[in-house]
mmCIF file with all atom_site columns, C-alpha atoms in Angstrom:
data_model
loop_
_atom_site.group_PDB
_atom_site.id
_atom_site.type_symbol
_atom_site.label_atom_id
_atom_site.label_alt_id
_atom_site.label_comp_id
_atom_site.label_asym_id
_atom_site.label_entity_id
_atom_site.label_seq_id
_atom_site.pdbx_PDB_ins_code
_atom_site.Cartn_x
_atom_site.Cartn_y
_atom_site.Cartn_z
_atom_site.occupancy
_atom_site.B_iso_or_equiv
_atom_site.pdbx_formal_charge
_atom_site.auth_seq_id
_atom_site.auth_comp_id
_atom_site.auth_asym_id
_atom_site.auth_atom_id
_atom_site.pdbx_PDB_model_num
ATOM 1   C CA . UNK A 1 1   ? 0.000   0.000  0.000   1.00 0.00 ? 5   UNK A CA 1
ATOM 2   C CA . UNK A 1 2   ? 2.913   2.636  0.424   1.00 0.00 ? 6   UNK A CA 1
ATOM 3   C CA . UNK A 1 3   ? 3.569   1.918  -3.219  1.00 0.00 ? 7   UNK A CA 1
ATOM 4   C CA . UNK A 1 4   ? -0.050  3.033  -4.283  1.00 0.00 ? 8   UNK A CA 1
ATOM 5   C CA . UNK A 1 5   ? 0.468   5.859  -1.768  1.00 0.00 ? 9   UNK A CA 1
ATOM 6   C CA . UNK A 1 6   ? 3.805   7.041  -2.789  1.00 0.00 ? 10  UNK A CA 1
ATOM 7   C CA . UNK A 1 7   ? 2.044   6.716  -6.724  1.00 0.00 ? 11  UNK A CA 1
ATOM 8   C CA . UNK A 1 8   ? -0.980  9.041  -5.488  1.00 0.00 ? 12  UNK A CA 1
ATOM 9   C CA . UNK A 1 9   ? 1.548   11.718 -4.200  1.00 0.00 ? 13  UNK A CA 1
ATOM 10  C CA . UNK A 1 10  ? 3.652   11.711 -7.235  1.00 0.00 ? 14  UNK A CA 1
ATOM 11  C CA . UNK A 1 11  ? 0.756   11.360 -9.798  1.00 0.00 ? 15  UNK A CA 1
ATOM 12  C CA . UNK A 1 12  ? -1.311  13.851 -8.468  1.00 0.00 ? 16  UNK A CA 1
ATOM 13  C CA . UNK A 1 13  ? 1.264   16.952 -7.324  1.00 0.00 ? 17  UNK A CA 1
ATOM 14  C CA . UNK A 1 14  ? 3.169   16.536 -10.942 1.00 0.00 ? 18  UNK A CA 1
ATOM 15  C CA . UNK A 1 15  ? 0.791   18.720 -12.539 1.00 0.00 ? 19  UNK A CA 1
ATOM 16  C CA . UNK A 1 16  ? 1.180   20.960 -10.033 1.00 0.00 ? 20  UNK A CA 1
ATOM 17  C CA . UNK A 1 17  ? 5.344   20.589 -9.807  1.00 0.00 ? 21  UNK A CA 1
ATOM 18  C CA . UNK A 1 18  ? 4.975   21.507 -13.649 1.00 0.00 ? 22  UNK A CA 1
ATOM 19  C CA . UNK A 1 19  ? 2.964   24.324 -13.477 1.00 0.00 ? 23  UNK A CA 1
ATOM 20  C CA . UNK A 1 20  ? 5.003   25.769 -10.634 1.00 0.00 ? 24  UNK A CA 1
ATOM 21  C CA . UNK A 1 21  ? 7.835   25.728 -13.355 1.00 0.00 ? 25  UNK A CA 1
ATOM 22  C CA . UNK A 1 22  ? 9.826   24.214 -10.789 1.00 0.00 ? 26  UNK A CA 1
ATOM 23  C CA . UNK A 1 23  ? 13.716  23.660 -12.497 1.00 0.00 ? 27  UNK A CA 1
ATOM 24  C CA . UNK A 1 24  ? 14.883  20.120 -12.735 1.00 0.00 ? 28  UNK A CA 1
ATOM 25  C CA . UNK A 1 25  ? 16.540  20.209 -9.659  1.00 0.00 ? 29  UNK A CA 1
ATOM 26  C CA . UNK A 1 26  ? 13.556  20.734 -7.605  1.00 0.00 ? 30  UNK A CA 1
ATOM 27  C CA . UNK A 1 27  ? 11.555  18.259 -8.910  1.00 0.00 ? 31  UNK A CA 1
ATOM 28  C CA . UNK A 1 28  ? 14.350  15.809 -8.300  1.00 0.00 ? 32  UNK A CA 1
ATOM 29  C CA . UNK A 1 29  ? 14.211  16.912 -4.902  1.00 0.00 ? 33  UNK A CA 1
ATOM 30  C CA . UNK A 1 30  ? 10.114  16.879 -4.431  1.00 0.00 ? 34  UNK A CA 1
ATOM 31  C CA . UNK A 1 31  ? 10.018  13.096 -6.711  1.00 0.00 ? 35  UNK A CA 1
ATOM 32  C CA . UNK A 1 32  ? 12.851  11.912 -4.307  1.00 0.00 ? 36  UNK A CA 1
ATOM 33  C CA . UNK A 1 33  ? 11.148  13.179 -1.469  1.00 0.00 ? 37  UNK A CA 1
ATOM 34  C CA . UNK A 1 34  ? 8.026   12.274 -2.297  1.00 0.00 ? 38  UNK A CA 1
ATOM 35  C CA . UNK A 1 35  ? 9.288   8.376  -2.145  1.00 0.00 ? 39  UNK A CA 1
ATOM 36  C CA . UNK A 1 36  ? 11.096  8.795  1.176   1.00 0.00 ? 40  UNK A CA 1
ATOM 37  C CA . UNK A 1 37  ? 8.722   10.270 2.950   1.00 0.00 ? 41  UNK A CA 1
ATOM 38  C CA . UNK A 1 38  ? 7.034   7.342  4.984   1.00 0.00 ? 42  UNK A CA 1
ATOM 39  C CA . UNK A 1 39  ? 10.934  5.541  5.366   1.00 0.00 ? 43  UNK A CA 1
ATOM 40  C CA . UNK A 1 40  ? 9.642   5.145  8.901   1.00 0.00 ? 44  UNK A CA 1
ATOM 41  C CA . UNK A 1 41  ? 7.090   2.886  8.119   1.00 0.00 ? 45  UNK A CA 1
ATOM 42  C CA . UNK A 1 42  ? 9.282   1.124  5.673   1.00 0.00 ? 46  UNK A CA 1
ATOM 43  C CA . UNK A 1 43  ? 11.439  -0.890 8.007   1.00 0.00 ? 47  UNK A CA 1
ATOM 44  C CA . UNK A 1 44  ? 10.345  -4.048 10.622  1.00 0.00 ? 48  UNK A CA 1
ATOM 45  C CA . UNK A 1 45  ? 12.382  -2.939 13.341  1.00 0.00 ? 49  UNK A CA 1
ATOM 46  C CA . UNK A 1 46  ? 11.041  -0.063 16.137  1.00 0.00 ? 50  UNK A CA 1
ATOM 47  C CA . UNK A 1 47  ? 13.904  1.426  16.432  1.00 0.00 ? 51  UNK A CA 1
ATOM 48  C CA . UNK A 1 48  ? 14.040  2.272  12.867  1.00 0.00 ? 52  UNK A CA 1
ATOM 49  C CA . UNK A 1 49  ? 10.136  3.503  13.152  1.00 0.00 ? 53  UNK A CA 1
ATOM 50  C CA . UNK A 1 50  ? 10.983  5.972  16.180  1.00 0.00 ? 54  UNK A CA 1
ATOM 51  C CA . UNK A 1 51  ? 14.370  7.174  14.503  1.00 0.00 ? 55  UNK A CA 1
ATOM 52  C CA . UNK A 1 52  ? 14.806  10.966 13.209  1.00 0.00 ? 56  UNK A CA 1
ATOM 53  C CA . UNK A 1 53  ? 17.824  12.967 12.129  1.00 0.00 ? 57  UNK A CA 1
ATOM 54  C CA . UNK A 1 54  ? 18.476  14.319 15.695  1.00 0.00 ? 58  UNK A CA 1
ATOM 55  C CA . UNK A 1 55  ? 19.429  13.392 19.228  1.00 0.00 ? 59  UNK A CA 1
ATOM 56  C CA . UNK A 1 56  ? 20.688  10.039 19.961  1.00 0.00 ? 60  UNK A CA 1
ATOM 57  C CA . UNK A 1 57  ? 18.784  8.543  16.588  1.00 0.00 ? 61  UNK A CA 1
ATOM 58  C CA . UNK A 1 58  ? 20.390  10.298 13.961  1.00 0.00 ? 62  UNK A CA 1
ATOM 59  C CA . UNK A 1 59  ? 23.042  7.845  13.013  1.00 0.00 ? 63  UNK A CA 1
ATOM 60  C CA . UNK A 1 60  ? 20.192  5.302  12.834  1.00 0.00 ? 64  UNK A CA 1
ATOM 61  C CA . UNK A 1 61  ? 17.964  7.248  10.599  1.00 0.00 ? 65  UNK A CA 1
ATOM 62  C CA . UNK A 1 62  ? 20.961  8.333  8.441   1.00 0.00 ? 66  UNK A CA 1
ATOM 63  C CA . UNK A 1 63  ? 21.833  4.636  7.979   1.00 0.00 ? 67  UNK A CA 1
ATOM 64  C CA . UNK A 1 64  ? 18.224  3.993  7.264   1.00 0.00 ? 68  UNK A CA 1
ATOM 65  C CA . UNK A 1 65  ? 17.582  6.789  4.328   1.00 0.00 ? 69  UNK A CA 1
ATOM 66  C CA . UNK A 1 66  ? 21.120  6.084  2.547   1.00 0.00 ? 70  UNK A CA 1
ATOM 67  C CA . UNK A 1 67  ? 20.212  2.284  3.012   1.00 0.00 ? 71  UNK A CA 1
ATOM 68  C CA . UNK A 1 68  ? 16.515  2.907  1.355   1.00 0.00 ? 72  UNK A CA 1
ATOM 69  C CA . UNK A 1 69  ? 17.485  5.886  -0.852  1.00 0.00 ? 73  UNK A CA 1
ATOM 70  C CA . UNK A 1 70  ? 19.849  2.594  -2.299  1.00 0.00 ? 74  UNK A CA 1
ATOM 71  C CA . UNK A 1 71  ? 17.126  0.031  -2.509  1.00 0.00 ? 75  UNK A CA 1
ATOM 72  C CA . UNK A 1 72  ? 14.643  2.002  -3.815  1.00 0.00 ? 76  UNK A CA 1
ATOM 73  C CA . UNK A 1 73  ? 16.858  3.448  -6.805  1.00 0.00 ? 77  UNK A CA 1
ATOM 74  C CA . UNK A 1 74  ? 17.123  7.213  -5.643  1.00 0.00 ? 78  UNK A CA 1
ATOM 75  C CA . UNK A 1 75  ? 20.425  8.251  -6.050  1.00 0.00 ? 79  UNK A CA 1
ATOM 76  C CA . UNK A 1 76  ? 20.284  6.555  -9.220  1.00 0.00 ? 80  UNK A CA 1
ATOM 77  C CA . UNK A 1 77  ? 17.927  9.556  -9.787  1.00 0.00 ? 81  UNK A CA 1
ATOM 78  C CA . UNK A 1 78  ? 19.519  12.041 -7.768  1.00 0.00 ? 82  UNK A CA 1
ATOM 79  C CA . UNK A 1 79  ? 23.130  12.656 -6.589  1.00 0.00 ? 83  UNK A CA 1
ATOM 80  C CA . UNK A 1 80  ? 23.374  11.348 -3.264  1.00 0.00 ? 84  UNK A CA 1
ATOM 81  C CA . UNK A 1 81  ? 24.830  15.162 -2.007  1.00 0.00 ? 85  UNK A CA 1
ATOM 82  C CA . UNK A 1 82  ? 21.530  15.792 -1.435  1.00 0.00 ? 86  UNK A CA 1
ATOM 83  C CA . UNK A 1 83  ? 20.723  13.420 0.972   1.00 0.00 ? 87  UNK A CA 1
ATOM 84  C CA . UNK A 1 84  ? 20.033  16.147 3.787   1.00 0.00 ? 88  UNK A CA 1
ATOM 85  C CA . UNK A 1 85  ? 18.246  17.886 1.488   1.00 0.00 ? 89  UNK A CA 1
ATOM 86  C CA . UNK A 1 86  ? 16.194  15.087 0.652   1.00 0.00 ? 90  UNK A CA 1
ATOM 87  C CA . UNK A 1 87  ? 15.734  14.041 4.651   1.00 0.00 ? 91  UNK A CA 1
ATOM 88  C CA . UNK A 1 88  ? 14.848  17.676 5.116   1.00 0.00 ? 92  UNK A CA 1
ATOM 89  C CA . UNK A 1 89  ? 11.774  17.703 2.583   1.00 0.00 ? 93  UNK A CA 1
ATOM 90  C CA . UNK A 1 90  ? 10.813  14.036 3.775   1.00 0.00 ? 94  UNK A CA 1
ATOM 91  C CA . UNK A 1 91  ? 10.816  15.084 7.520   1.00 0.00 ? 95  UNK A CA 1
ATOM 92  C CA . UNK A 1 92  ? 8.616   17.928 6.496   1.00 0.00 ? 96  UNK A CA 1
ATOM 93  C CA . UNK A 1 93  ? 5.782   15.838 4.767   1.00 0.00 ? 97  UNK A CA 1
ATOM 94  C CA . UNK A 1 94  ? 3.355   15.812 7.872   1.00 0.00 ? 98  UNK A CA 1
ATOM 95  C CA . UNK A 1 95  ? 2.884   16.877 11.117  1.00 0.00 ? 99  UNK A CA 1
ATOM 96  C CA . UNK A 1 96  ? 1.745   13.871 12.082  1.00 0.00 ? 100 UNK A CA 1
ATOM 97  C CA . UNK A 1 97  ? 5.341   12.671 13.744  1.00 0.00 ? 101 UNK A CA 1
ATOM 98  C CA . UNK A 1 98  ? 6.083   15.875 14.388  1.00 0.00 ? 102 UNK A CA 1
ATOM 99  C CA . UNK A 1 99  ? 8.209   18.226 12.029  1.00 0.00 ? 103 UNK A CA 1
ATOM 100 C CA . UNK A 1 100 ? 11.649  18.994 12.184  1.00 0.00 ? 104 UNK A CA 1
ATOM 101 C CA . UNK A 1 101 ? 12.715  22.194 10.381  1.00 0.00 ? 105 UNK A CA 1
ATOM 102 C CA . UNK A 1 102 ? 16.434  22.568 12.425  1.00 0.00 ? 106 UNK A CA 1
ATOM 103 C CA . UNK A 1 103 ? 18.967  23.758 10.325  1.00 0.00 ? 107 UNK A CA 1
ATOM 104 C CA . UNK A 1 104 ? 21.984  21.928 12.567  1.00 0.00 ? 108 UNK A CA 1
ATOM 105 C CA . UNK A 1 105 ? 20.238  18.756 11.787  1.00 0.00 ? 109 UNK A CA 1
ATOM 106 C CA . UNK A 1 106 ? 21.292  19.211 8.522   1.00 0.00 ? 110 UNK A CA 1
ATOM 107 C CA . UNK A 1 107 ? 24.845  20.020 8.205   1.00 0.00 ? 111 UNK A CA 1
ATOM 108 C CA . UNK A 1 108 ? 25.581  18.406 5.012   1.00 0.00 ? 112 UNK A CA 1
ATOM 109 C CA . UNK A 1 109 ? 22.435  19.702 2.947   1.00 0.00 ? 113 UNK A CA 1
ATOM 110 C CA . UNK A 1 110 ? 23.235  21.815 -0.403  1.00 0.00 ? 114 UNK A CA 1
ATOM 111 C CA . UNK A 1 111 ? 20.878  23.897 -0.775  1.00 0.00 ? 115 UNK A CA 1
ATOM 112 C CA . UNK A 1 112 ? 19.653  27.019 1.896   1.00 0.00 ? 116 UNK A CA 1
ATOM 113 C CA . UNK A 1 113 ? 16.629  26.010 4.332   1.00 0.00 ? 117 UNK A CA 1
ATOM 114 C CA . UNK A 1 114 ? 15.197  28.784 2.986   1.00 0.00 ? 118 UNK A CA 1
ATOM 115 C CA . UNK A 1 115 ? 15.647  27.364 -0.343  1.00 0.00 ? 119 UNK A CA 1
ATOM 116 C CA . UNK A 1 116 ? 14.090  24.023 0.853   1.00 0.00 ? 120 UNK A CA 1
ATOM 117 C CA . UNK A 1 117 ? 11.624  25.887 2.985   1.00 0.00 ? 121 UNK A CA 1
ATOM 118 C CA . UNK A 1 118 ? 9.635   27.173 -0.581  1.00 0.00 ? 122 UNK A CA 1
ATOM 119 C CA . UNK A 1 119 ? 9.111   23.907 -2.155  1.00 0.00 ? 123 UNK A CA 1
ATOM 120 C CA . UNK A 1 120 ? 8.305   22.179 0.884   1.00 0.00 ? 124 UNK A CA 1
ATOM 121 C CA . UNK A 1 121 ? 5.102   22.799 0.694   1.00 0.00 ? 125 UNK A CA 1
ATOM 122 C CA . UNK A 1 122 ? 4.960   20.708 -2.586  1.00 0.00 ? 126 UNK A CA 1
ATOM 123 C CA . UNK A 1 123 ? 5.832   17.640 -0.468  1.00 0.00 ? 127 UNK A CA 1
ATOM 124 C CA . UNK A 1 124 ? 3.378   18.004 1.843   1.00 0.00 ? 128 UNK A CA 1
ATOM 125 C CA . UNK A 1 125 ? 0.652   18.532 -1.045  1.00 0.00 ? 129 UNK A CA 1
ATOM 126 C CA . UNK A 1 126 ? 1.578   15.356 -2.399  1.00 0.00 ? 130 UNK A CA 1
ATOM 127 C CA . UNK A 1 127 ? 1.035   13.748 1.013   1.00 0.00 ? 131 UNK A CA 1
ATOM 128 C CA . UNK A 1 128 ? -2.467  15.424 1.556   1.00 0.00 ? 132 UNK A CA 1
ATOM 129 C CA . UNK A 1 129 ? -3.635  14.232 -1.920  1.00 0.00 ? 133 UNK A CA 1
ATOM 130 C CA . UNK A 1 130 ? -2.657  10.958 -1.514  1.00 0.00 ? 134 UNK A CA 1
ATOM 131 C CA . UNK A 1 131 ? -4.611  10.662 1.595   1.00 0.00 ? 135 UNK A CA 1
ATOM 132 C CA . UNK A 1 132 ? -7.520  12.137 0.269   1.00 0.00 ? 136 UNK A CA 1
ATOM 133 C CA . UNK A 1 133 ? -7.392  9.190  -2.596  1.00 0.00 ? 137 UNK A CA 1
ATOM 134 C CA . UNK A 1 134 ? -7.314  6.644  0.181   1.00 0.00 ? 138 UNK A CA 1
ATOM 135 C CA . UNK A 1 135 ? -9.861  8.241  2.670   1.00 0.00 ? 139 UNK A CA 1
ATOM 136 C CA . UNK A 1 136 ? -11.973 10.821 0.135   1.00 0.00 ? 140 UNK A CA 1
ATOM 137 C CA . UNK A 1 137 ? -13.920 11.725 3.545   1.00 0.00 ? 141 UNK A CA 1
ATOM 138 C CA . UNK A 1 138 ? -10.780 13.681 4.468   1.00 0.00 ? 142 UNK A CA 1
ATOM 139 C CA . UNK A 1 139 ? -11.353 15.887 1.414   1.00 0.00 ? 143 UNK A CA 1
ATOM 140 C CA . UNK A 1 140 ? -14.839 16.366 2.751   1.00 0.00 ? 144 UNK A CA 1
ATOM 141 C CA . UNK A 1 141 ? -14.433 16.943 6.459   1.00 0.00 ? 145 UNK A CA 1
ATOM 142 C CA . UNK A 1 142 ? -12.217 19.875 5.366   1.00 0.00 ? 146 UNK A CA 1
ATOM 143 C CA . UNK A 1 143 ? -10.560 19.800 9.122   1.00 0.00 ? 147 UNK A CA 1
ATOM 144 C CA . UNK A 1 144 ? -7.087  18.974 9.588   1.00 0.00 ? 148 UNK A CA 1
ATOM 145 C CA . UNK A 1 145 ? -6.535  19.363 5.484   1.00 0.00 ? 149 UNK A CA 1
ATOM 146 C CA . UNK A 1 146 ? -7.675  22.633 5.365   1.00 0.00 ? 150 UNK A CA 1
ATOM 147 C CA . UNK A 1 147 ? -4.792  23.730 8.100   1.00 0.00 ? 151 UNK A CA 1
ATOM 148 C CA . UNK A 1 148 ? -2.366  21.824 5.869   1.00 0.00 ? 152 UNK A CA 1
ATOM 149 C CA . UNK A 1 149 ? -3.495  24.249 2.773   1.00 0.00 ? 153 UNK A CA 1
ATOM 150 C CA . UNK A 1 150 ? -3.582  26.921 4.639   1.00 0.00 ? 154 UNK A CA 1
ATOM 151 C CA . UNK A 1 151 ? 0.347   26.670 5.719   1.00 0.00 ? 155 UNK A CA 1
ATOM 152 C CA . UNK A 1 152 ? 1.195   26.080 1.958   1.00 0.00 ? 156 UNK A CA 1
ATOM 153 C CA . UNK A 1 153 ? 3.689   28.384 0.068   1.00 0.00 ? 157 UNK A CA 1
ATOM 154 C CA . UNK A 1 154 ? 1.879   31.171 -1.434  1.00 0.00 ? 158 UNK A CA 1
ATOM 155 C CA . UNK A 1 155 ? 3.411   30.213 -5.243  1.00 0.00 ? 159 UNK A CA 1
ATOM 156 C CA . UNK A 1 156 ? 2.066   26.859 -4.609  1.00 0.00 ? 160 UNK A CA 1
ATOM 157 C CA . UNK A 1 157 ? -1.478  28.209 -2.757  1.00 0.00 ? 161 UNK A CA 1
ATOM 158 C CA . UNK A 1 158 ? -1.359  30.462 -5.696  1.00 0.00 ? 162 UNK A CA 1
ATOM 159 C CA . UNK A 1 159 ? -1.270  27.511 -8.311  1.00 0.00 ? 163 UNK A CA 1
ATOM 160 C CA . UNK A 1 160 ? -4.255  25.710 -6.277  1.00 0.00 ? 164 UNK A CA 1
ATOM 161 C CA . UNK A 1 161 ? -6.480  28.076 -6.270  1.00 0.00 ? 165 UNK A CA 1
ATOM 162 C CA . UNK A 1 162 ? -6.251  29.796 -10.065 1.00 0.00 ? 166 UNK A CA 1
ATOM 163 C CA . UNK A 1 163 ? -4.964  26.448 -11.909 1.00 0.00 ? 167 UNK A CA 1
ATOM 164 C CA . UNK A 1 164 ? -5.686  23.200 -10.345 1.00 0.00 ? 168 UNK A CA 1
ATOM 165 C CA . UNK A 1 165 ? -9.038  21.106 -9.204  1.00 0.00 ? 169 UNK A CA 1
ATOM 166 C CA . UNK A 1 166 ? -8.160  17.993 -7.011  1.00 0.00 ? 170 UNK A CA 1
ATOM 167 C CA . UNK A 1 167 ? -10.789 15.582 -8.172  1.00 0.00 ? 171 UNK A CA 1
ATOM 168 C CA . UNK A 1 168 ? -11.657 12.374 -5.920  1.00 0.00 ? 172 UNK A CA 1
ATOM 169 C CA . UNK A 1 169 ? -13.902 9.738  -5.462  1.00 0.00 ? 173 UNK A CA 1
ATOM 170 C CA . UNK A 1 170 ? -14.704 6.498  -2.934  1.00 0.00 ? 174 UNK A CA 1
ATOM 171 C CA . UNK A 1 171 ? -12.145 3.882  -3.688  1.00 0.00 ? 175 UNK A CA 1
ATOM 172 C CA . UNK A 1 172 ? -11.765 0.513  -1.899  1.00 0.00 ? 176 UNK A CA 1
ATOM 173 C CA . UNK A 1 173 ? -8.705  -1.292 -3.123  1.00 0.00 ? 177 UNK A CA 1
ATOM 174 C CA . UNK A 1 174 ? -5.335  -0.385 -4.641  1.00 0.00 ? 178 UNK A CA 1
ATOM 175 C CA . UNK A 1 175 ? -6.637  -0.961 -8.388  1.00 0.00 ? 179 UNK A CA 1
ATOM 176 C CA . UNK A 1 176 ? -9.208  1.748  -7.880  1.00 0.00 ? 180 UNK A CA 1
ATOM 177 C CA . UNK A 1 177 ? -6.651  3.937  -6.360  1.00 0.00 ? 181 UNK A CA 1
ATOM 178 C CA . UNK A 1 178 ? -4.680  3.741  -9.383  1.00 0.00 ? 182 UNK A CA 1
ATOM 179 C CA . UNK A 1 179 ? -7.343  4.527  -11.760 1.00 0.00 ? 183 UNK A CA 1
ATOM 180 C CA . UNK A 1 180 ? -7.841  7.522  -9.632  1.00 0.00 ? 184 UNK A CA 1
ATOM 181 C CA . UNK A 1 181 ? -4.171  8.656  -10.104 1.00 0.00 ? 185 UNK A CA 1
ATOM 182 C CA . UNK A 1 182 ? -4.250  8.701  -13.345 1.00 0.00 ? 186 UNK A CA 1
ATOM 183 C CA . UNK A 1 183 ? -7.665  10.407 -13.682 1.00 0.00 ? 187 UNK A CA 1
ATOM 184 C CA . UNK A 1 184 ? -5.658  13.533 -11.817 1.00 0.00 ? 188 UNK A CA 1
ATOM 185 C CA . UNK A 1 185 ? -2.866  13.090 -13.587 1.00 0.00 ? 189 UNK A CA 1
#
């Protein structure tokens, strides 16, 4: 199921990402991103689920994205230099396990924060529409999603609300979901 998620995000926020005119770079960043996102809930062991670049876990969780940025074919897409940059976006997704925006957690990054800080919001997008594919009564509850618009980059609240219509409906298994993704895409 973290496939068809990870296919929702990416389907769904590219036509946004394009009409953002985004360089190449970025959307290397938000693609990459988009797949690491939910690493935490990629791995067996608890350790691994609790772990975040900080404190006592770091070396854990940086073991843990370089180990699944490999498996999953990512820095066969995107020079591993931006690994930071990468974690940074990914961290960033959701509130959910909490956010962390600290700069000294991310020594090696390439780019600024405030760099990463504008197309963050793309990330987090992609994560809100793929949960509205899964659980369409998100979309309609407009609680805790609204909240997440609302603390979107202006460019990309901008691009929302002149250019782009989410469209959703009840799904209940992956092949539906994927239908659905490419209906927005």
């Amino acid at each position: 199921s973290l496939v068809v998620h990870n296919l929702n995000a990416v389907m769904a926020a590219w036509p946004v990402i394009l009409l953002a005119n985004l360089t190449e770079l970025e959307q290397r960043l938000l693609l990459a991103a988009i797949t690491m996102h939910d690493i935490n809930k990629m791995v067996d062991a608890a350790q691994e689920r609790r772990a975040r670049l900080e404190g006592d876990t770091a070396e854990i969780y940086t073991n843990m994205f370089l180990e699944w940025g490999e498996k999953l074919g990512v820095w066969d897409f995107i020079d591993q230099n931006y690994w930071q940059d990468i974690a940074y976006l990914s961290a960033n997704a959701e509130a959910v396990r909490g956010e962390n925006r600290l700069a000294a957690n991310y020594p090696q990054r390439q780019l600024d924060i405030a760099d990463l800080q504008e197309i963050e919001g793309f990330v987090r997008l992609a994560d809100l529409v793929a949960s509205i594919a899964k659980h369409p009564e998100d979309a309609e509850n407009h609680k805790e999603e609204e909240a997440k618009v609302r603390n979107l980059p202006l460019q990309l609240k901008d691009v929302l609300q002149r250019r782009y219509v989410i469209r959703h409906h009840r799904t209940s298994e992956n092949r539906g979901l994927l239908s659905q993704v490419i209906h927005n895409a």
